[in-house]
């Protein structure tokens, strides 16, 4: 079996935090996408439905437009 990297979608309103997590995941997981607010990630998820957006969504629980 070929190694398939874990796909992670980052959702946090702090760009610096997303960059740090992206760098920490480099070589370990694939960052499938990023969003700084709930509207963006919900739109991205709707665009690919019914397929999953990613294997894991790392979600900030305190976003400016909706809470996690």
Tab-separated table of N, CA, C and O in Angstrom:
chain	number	residue	atom	x	y	z
A	1	UNK	N	0.823	-1.190	0.000
A	1	UNK	CA	0.000	0.000	0.000
A	1	UNK	C	0.863	1.248	0.000
A	1	UNK	O	1.846	1.333	0.734
A	2	UNK	N	0.479	2.224	-0.775
A	2	UNK	CA	1.187	3.499	-0.806
A	2	UNK	C	0.782	4.332	0.409
A	2	UNK	O	-0.355	4.274	0.881
A	3	UNK	N	1.727	5.089	0.901
A	3	UNK	CA	1.453	5.973	2.044
A	3	UNK	C	0.647	7.182	1.570
A	3	UNK	O	1.060	7.897	0.675
A	4	UNK	N	-0.523	7.364	2.148
A	4	UNK	CA	-1.362	8.515	1.826
A	4	UNK	C	-1.313	9.449	3.029
A	4	UNK	O	-1.697	9.064	4.133
A	5	UNK	N	-0.832	10.669	2.824
A	5	UNK	CA	-0.724	11.582	3.973
A	5	UNK	C	-2.095	12.000	4.499
A	5	UNK	O	-3.067	12.093	3.747
A	6	UNK	N	-2.159	12.231	5.789
A	6	UNK	CA	-3.354	12.745	6.434
A	6	UNK	C	-3.619	14.143	5.889
A	6	UNK	O	-2.709	14.964	5.788
A	7	UNK	N	-4.857	14.428	5.523
A	7	UNK	CA	-5.229	15.747	4.999
A	7	UNK	C	-5.892	16.557	6.113
A	7	UNK	O	-6.888	16.115	6.694
A	8	UNK	N	-5.318	17.727	6.413
A	8	UNK	CA	-5.775	18.572	7.512
A	8	UNK	C	-6.243	19.917	6.955
A	8	UNK	O	-5.580	20.505	6.105
A	9	UNK	N	-7.383	20.391	7.431
A	9	UNK	CA	-7.886	21.720	7.064
A	9	UNK	C	-7.775	22.590	8.307
A	9	UNK	O	-8.269	22.227	9.375
A	10	UNK	N	-7.108	23.737	8.182
A	10	UNK	CA	-6.859	24.626	9.315
A	10	UNK	C	-7.870	25.765	9.335
A	10	UNK	O	-8.049	26.458	8.331
A	11	UNK	N	-8.513	25.969	10.477
A	11	UNK	CA	-9.478	27.057	10.619
A	11	UNK	C	-9.140	27.836	11.886
A	11	UNK	O	-9.320	27.353	13.003
A	12	UNK	N	-8.602	29.027	11.691
A	12	UNK	CA	-8.255	29.902	12.813
A	12	UNK	C	-8.185	31.321	12.289
A	12	UNK	O	-7.730	31.547	11.169
A	13	UNK	N	-8.637	32.287	13.074
A	13	UNK	CA	-8.630	33.667	12.611
A	13	UNK	C	-7.258	34.335	12.729
A	13	UNK	O	-7.087	35.459	12.273
A	14	UNK	N	-6.292	33.652	13.275
A	14	UNK	CA	-4.930	34.191	13.387
A	14	UNK	C	-4.035	33.549	12.328
A	14	UNK	O	-3.709	32.356	12.425
A	15	UNK	N	-3.666	34.323	11.326
A	15	UNK	CA	-2.844	33.815	10.223
A	15	UNK	C	-1.507	33.282	10.722
A	15	UNK	O	-1.002	32.283	10.206
A	16	UNK	N	-0.927	33.912	11.721
A	16	UNK	CA	0.363	33.455	12.256
A	16	UNK	C	0.231	32.053	12.848
A	16	UNK	O	1.098	31.211	12.659
A	17	UNK	N	-0.859	31.799	13.560
A	17	UNK	CA	-1.084	30.468	14.130
A	17	UNK	C	-1.222	29.429	13.017
A	17	UNK	O	-0.637	28.352	13.083
A	18	UNK	N	-2.010	29.756	11.974
A	18	UNK	CA	-2.161	28.815	10.855
A	18	UNK	C	-0.817	28.529	10.203
A	18	UNK	O	-0.514	27.385	9.868
A	19	UNK	N	0.010	29.560	10.048
A	19	UNK	CA	1.335	29.368	9.441
A	19	UNK	C	2.193	28.454	10.312
A	19	UNK	O	2.847	27.538	9.800
A	20	UNK	N	2.181	28.652	11.617
A	20	UNK	CA	2.973	27.816	12.528
A	20	UNK	C	2.517	26.351	12.478
A	20	UNK	O	3.346	25.445	12.455
A	21	UNK	N	1.212	26.137	12.464
A	21	UNK	CA	0.694	24.769	12.395
A	21	UNK	C	1.061	24.146	11.055
A	21	UNK	O	1.487	22.989	10.989
A	22	UNK	N	0.915	24.910	9.961
A	22	UNK	CA	1.281	24.411	8.632
A	22	UNK	C	2.744	23.985	8.609
A	22	UNK	O	3.090	22.914	8.109
A	23	UNK	N	3.621	24.817	9.182
A	23	UNK	CA	5.042	24.480	9.226
A	23	UNK	C	5.300	23.256	10.092
A	23	UNK	O	6.127	22.412	9.758
A	24	UNK	N	4.579	23.135	11.202
A	24	UNK	CA	4.751	21.984	12.098
A	24	UNK	C	4.304	20.690	11.425
A	24	UNK	O	4.853	19.622	11.688
A	25	UNK	N	3.313	20.776	10.550
A	25	UNK	CA	2.790	19.588	9.873
A	25	UNK	C	3.594	19.199	8.633
A	25	UNK	O	3.402	18.111	8.100
A	26	UNK	N	4.454	20.078	8.169
A	26	UNK	CA	5.225	19.830	6.945
A	26	UNK	C	5.937	18.485	7.026
A	26	UNK	O	6.593	18.165	8.003
A	27	UNK	N	5.750	17.680	5.983
A	27	UNK	CA	6.373	16.370	5.922
A	27	UNK	C	5.610	15.287	6.661
A	27	UNK	O	5.912	14.110	6.533
A	28	UNK	N	4.604	15.684	7.444
A	28	UNK	CA	3.817	14.729	8.222
A	28	UNK	C	2.396	14.605	7.699
A	28	UNK	O	1.830	13.527	7.655
A	29	UNK	N	1.817	15.738	7.333
A	29	UNK	CA	0.436	15.775	6.860
A	29	UNK	C	0.335	16.799	5.741
A	29	UNK	O	1.164	17.693	5.627
A	30	UNK	N	-0.699	16.658	4.933
A	30	UNK	CA	-0.967	17.606	3.857
A	30	UNK	C	-2.003	18.608	4.346
A	30	UNK	O	-3.053	18.223	4.856
A	31	UNK	N	-1.726	19.895	4.220
A	31	UNK	CA	-2.714	20.909	4.569
A	31	UNK	C	-3.638	21.061	3.359
A	31	UNK	O	-3.236	21.541	2.305
A	32	UNK	N	-4.872	20.606	3.523
A	32	UNK	CA	-5.844	20.588	2.438
A	32	UNK	C	-6.405	21.973	2.163
A	32	UNK	O	-6.923	22.233	1.080
A	33	UNK	N	-6.305	22.863	3.141
A	33	UNK	CA	-6.808	24.220	2.976
A	33	UNK	C	-6.780	24.959	4.289
A	33	UNK	O	-6.475	24.389	5.337
A	34	UNK	N	-7.085	26.246	4.208
A	34	UNK	CA	-7.086	27.104	5.389
A	34	UNK	C	-8.225	28.102	5.289
A	34	UNK	O	-8.621	28.490	4.194
A	35	UNK	N	-8.708	28.523	6.449
A	35	UNK	CA	-9.728	29.558	6.497
A	35	UNK	C	-9.527	30.374	7.763
A	35	UNK	O	-9.080	29.854	8.784
A	36	UNK	N	-9.879	31.645	7.682
A	36	UNK	CA	-9.772	32.536	8.830
A	36	UNK	C	-11.106	32.813	9.476
A	36	UNK	O	-11.181	33.526	10.466
A	37	UNK	N	-12.170	32.243	8.906
A	37	UNK	CA	-13.502	32.440	9.480
A	37	UNK	C	-14.394	31.258	9.111
A	37	UNK	O	-14.064	30.463	8.233
A	38	UNK	N	-15.513	31.172	9.802
A	38	UNK	CA	-16.426	30.045	9.597
A	38	UNK	C	-17.074	30.074	8.221
A	38	UNK	O	-17.252	29.025	7.597
A	39	UNK	N	-17.420	31.255	7.725
A	39	UNK	CA	-18.086	31.349	6.422
A	39	UNK	C	-17.224	30.737	5.321
A	39	UNK	O	-17.737	30.031	4.441
A	40	UNK	N	-15.927	30.975	5.372
A	40	UNK	CA	-15.026	30.447	4.345
A	40	UNK	C	-14.961	28.927	4.394
A	40	UNK	O	-15.060	28.258	3.362
A	41	UNK	N	-14.803	28.358	5.575
A	41	UNK	CA	-14.694	26.901	5.668
A	41	UNK	C	-16.027	26.230	5.341
A	41	UNK	O	-16.050	25.180	4.702
A	42	UNK	N	-17.133	26.831	5.735
A	42	UNK	CA	-18.435	26.250	5.399
A	42	UNK	C	-18.677	26.290	3.891
A	42	UNK	O	-19.213	25.344	3.317
A	43	UNK	N	-18.253	27.356	3.242
A	43	UNK	CA	-18.364	27.439	1.786
A	43	UNK	C	-17.492	26.411	1.094
A	43	UNK	O	-17.908	25.780	0.114
A	44	UNK	N	-16.279	26.220	1.597
A	44	UNK	CA	-15.369	25.222	1.023
A	44	UNK	C	-15.941	23.822	1.183
A	44	UNK	O	-15.868	23.001	0.267
A	45	UNK	N	-16.519	23.538	2.341
A	45	UNK	CA	-17.103	22.219	2.585
A	45	UNK	C	-18.307	21.982	1.667
A	45	UNK	O	-18.471	20.891	1.120
A	46	UNK	N	-19.116	23.000	1.474
A	46	UNK	CA	-20.285	22.870	0.599
A	46	UNK	C	-19.857	22.643	-0.847
A	46	UNK	O	-20.512	21.905	-1.580
A	47	UNK	N	-18.749	23.252	-1.241
A	47	UNK	CA	-18.284	23.141	-2.626
A	47	UNK	C	-17.827	21.731	-2.987
A	47	UNK	O	-17.890	21.347	-4.148
A	48	UNK	N	-17.363	20.970	-2.009
A	48	UNK	CA	-16.874	19.613	-2.297
A	48	UNK	C	-17.841	18.522	-1.852
A	48	UNK	O	-17.572	17.345	-2.054
A	49	UNK	N	-18.949	18.902	-1.209
A	49	UNK	CA	-19.918	17.923	-0.713
A	49	UNK	C	-20.404	17.052	-1.866
A	49	UNK	O	-20.554	17.533	-2.980
A	50	UNK	N	-20.621	15.786	-1.661
A	50	UNK	CA	-20.608	15.051	-0.404
A	50	UNK	C	-19.240	14.511	-0.003
A	50	UNK	O	-19.137	13.810	0.994
A	51	UNK	N	-18.199	14.825	-0.770
A	51	UNK	CA	-16.863	14.377	-0.361
A	51	UNK	C	-16.428	15.138	0.891
A	51	UNK	O	-16.835	16.278	1.088
A	52	UNK	N	-15.578	14.538	1.706
A	52	UNK	CA	-15.098	15.252	2.890
A	52	UNK	C	-14.099	16.343	2.505
A	52	UNK	O	-13.353	16.211	1.539
A	53	UNK	N	-14.109	17.417	3.250
A	53	UNK	CA	-13.193	18.530	3.039
A	53	UNK	C	-11.759	18.100	3.320
A	53	UNK	O	-10.832	18.480	2.617
A	54	UNK	N	-11.581	17.289	4.352
A	54	UNK	CA	-10.264	16.788	4.764
A	54	UNK	C	-10.497	15.623	5.716
A	54	UNK	O	-11.633	15.340	6.102
A	55	UNK	N	-9.412	14.976	6.109
A	55	UNK	CA	-9.521	13.904	7.103
A	55	UNK	C	-9.751	14.477	8.496
A	55	UNK	O	-10.459	13.898	9.312
A	56	UNK	N	-9.125	15.630	8.750
A	56	UNK	CA	-9.192	16.290	10.056
A	56	UNK	C	-9.380	17.782	9.821
A	56	UNK	O	-8.750	18.359	8.938
A	57	UNK	N	-10.236	18.406	10.626
A	57	UNK	CA	-10.363	19.861	10.615
A	57	UNK	C	-9.891	20.353	11.978
A	57	UNK	O	-10.445	19.989	13.005
A	58	UNK	N	-8.829	21.149	11.959
A	58	UNK	CA	-8.322	21.762	13.185
A	58	UNK	C	-9.046	23.093	13.317
A	58	UNK	O	-8.794	24.033	12.557
A	59	UNK	N	-9.990	23.179	14.243
A	59	UNK	CA	-10.944	24.269	14.308
A	59	UNK	C	-10.778	25.096	15.577
A	59	UNK	O	-10.850	24.568	16.690
A	60	UNK	N	-10.566	26.389	15.392
A	60	UNK	CA	-10.558	27.346	16.504
A	60	UNK	C	-11.986	27.430	17.036
A	60	UNK	O	-12.934	27.552	16.255
A	61	UNK	N	-12.176	27.371	18.332
A	61	UNK	CA	-13.527	27.414	18.888
A	61	UNK	C	-14.038	28.832	19.081
A	61	UNK	O	-15.176	29.020	19.491
A	62	UNK	N	-13.223	29.818	18.779
A	62	UNK	CA	-13.635	31.214	18.966
A	62	UNK	C	-13.308	31.994	17.692
A	62	UNK	O	-12.308	32.690	17.614
A	63	UNK	N	-14.179	31.882	16.696
A	63	UNK	CA	-13.989	32.575	15.423
A	63	UNK	C	-14.798	33.881	15.438
A	63	UNK	O	-15.769	34.011	16.179
A	64	UNK	N	-14.420	34.848	14.597
A	64	UNK	CA	-15.092	36.134	14.616
A	64	UNK	C	-16.569	36.087	14.183
A	64	UNK	O	-17.381	36.876	14.663
A	65	UNK	N	-16.930	35.143	13.306
A	65	UNK	CA	-18.283	35.113	12.788
A	65	UNK	C	-19.153	33.980	13.318
A	65	UNK	O	-20.354	33.960	13.105
A	66	UNK	N	-18.551	33.029	14.017
A	66	UNK	CA	-19.283	31.877	14.556
A	66	UNK	C	-18.356	31.193	15.541
A	66	UNK	O	-17.133	31.255	15.368
A	67	UNK	N	-18.882	30.560	16.548
A	67	UNK	CA	-17.968	29.831	17.423
A	67	UNK	C	-17.863	28.387	16.979
A	67	UNK	O	-18.736	27.866	16.292
A	68	UNK	N	-16.739	27.759	17.319
A	68	UNK	CA	-16.460	26.383	16.886
A	68	UNK	C	-17.361	25.387	17.530
A	68	UNK	O	-17.595	24.323	17.036
